[in-house]
PDB file of C-alpha atoms in Angstrom:
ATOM      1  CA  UNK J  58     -36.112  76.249   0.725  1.00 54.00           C
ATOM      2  CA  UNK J  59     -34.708  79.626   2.673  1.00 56.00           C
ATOM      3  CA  UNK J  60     -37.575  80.359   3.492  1.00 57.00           C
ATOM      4  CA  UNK J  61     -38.643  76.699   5.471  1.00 57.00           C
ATOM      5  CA  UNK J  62     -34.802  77.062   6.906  1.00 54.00           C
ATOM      6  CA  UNK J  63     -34.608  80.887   7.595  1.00 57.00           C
ATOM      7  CA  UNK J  64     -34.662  80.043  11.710  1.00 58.00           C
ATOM      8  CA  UNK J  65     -31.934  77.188  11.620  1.00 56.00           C
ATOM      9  CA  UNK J  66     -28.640  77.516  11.511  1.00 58.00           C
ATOM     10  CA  UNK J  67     -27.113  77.010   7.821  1.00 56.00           C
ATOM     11  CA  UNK J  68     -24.201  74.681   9.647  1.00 57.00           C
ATOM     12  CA  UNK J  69     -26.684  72.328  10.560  1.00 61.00           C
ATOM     13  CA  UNK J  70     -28.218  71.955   7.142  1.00 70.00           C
ATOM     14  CA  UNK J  71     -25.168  71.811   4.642  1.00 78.00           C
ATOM     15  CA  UNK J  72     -25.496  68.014   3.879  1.00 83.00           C
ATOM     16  CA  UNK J  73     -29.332  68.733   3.205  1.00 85.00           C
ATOM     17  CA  UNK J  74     -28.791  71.929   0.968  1.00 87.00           C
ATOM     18  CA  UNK J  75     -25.817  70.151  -0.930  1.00 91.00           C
ATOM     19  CA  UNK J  76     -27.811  66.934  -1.325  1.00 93.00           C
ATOM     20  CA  UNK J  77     -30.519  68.882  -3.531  1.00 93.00           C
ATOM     21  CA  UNK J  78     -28.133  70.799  -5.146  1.00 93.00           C
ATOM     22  CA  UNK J  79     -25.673  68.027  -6.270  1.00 95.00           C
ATOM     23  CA  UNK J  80     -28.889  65.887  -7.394  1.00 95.00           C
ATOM     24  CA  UNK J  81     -30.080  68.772  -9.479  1.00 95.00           C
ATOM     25  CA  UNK J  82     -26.509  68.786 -10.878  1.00 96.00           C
ATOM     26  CA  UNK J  83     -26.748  65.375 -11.604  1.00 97.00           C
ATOM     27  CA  UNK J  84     -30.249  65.351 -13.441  1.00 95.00           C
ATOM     28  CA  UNK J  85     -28.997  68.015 -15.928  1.00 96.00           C
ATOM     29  CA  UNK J  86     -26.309  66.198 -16.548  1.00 96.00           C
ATOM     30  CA  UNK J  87     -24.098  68.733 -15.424  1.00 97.00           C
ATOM     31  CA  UNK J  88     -20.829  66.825 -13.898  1.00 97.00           C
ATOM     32  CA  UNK J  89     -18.736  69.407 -13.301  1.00 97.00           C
ATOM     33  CA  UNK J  90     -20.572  70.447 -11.189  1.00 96.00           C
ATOM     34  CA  UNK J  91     -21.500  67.789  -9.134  1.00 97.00           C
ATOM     35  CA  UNK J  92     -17.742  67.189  -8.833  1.00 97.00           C
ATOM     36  CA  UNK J  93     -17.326  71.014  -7.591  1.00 96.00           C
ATOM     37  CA  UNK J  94     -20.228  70.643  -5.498  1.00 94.00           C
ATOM     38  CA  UNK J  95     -18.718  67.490  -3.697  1.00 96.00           C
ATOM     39  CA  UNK J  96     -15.918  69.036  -2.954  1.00 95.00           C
ATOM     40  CA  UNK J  97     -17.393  72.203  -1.208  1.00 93.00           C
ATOM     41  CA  UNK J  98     -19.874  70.168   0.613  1.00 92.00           C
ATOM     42  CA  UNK J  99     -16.132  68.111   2.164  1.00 92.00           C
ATOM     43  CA  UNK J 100     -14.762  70.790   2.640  1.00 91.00           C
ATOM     44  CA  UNK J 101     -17.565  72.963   5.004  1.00 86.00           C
ATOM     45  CA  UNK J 102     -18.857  69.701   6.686  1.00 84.00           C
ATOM     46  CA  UNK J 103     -15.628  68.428   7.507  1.00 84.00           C
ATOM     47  CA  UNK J 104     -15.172  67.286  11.398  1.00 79.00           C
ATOM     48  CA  UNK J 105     -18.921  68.232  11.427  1.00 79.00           C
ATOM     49  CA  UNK J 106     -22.198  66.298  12.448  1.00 75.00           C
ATOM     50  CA  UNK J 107     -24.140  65.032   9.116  1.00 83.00           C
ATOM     51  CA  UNK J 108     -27.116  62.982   8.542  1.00 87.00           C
ATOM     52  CA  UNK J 109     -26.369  59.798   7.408  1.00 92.00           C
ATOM     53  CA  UNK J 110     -28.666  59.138   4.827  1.00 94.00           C
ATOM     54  CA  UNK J 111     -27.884  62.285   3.280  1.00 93.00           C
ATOM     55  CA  UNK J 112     -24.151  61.750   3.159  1.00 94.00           C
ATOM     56  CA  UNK J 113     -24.661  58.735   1.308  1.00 96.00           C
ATOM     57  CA  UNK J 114     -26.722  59.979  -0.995  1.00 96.00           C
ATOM     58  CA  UNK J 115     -24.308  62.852  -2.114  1.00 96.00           C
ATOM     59  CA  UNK J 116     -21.306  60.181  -2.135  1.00 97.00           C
ATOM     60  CA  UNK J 117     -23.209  57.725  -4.232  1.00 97.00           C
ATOM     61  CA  UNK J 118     -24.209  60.538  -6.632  1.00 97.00           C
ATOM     62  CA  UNK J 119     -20.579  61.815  -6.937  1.00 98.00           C
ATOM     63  CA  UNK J 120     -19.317  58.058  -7.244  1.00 97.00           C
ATOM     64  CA  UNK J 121     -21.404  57.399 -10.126  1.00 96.00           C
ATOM     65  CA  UNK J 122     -20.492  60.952 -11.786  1.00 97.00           C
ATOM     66  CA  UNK J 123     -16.939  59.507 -11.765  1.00 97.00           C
ATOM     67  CA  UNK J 124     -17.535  56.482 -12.708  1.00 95.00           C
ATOM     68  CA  UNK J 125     -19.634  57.912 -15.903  1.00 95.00           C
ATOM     69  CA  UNK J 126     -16.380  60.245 -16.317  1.00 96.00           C
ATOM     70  CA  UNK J 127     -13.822  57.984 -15.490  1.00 94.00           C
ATOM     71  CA  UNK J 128     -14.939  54.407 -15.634  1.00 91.00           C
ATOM     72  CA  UNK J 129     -12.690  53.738 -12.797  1.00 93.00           C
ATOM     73  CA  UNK J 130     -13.329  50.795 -11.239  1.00 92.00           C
ATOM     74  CA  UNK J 131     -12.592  51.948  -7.644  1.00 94.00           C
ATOM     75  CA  UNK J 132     -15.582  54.364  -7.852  1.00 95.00           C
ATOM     76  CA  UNK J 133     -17.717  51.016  -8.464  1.00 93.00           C
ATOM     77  CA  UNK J 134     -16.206  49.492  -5.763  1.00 93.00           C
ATOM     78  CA  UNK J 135     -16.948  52.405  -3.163  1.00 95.00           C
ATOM     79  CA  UNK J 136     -20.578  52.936  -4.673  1.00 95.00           C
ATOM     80  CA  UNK J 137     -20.478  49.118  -3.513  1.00 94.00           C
ATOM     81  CA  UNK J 138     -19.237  49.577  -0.153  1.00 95.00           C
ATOM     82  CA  UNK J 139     -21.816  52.188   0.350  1.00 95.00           C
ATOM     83  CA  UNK J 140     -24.804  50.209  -0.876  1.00 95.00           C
ATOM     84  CA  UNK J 141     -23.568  47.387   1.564  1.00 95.00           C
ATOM     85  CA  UNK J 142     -24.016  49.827   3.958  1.00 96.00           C
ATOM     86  CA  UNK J 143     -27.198  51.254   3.562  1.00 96.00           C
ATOM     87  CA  UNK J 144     -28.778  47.902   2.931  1.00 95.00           C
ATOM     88  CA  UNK J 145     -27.616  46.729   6.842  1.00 96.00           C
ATOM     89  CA  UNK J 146     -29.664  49.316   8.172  1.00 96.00           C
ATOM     90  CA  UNK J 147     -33.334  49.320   7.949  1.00 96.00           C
ATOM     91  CA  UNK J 148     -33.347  52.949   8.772  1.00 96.00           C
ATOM     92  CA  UNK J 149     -31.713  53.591   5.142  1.00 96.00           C
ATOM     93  CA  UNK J 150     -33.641  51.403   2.985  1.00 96.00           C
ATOM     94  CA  UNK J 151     -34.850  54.351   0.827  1.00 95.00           C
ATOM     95  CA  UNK J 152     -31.282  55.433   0.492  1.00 96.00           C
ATOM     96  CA  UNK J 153     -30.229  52.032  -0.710  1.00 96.00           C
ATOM     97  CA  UNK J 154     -33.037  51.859  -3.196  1.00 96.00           C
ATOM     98  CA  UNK J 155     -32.521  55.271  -4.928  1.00 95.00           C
ATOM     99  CA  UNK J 156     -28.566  54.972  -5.058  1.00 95.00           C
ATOM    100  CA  UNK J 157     -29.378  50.667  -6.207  1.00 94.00           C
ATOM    101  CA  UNK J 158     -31.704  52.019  -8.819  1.00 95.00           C
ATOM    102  CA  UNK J 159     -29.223  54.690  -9.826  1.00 94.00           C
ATOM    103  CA  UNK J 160     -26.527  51.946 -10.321  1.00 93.00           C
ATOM    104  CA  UNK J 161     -28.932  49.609 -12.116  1.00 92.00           C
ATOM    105  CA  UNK J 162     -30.013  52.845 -14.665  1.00 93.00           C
ATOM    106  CA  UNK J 163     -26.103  53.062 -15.638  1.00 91.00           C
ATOM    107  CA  UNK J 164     -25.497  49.667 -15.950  1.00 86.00           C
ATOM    108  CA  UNK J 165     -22.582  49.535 -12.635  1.00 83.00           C
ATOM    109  CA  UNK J 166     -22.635  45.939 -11.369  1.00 71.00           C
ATOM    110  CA  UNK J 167     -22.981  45.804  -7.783  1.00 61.00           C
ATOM    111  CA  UNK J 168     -24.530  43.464  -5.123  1.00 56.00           C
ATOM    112  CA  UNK J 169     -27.803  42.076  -5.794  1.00 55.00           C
ATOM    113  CA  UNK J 170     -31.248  43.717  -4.982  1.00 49.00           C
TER     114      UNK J 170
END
C-alpha cells in the first residue's frame, strides 16, 4: 500500500488509508478500534476534500460498530440516512450494497433493497 502511494501526498489519501484500516478493524472484530480509528480519521480530514464513497463507507462501518455496542437507535437511523444517500446516486451503488448487506448481516432494519 506505501509502496503504490509513496509519490502522493498522504493528505490526499487519509479517507482511503483509514477506510482499509477501519474495515480490517471491523472484520476482527476489534471495536475499539474502529471507534479510535473514526475518530482520528475526523479529526485529520476535517475541513478537508474526501471521496465520497469512501466517507460513507467508514461512517457506515463505525455506525454499525455502535450500534453492535450500543444498540442505540440513532446509529440505525444515521446508517439509514446514509444508505438513502448512496442509493440516489448511481455513482455509489457499490457503496450502498456493501454497507445494505452489512446492515442485513446484523439484522438493523433499514429501507428496503
Amino acid at each position: 500500500l506505501l509502496i503504490n502511494y509513496q509519490q502522493i501526498p498522504f493528505q490526499k489519501l487519509y479517507d482511503s488509508l483509514f477506510v482499509n484500516l477501519l474495515i480490517g478493524y471491523f472484520s476482527l472484530g476489534n471495536y475499539k478500534q474502529v471507534i479510535e480509528c473514526y475518530r482520528r480519521y475526523e479529526k485529520l480530514s476535517s475541513g478537508k476534500a474526501k471521496i465520497e464513497e469512501n466517507d460513507l463507507t467508514i461512517k457506515g462501518f463505525y455506525y454499525v460498530t455502535q450500534w453492535l455496542l450500543t444498540e442505540r437507535e440513532q446509529y440505525k437511523e444515521k446508517l439509514q440516512e446514509i444508505l438513502l444517500h448512496a442509493k440516489s446516486k448511481p455513482q455509489l451503488a457499490p457503496t450502498y450494497k456493501i454497507l445494505k448487506e452489512l446492515s442485513t448481516y446484523y439484522s438493523l432494519k433499514t429501507i428496503p433493497a
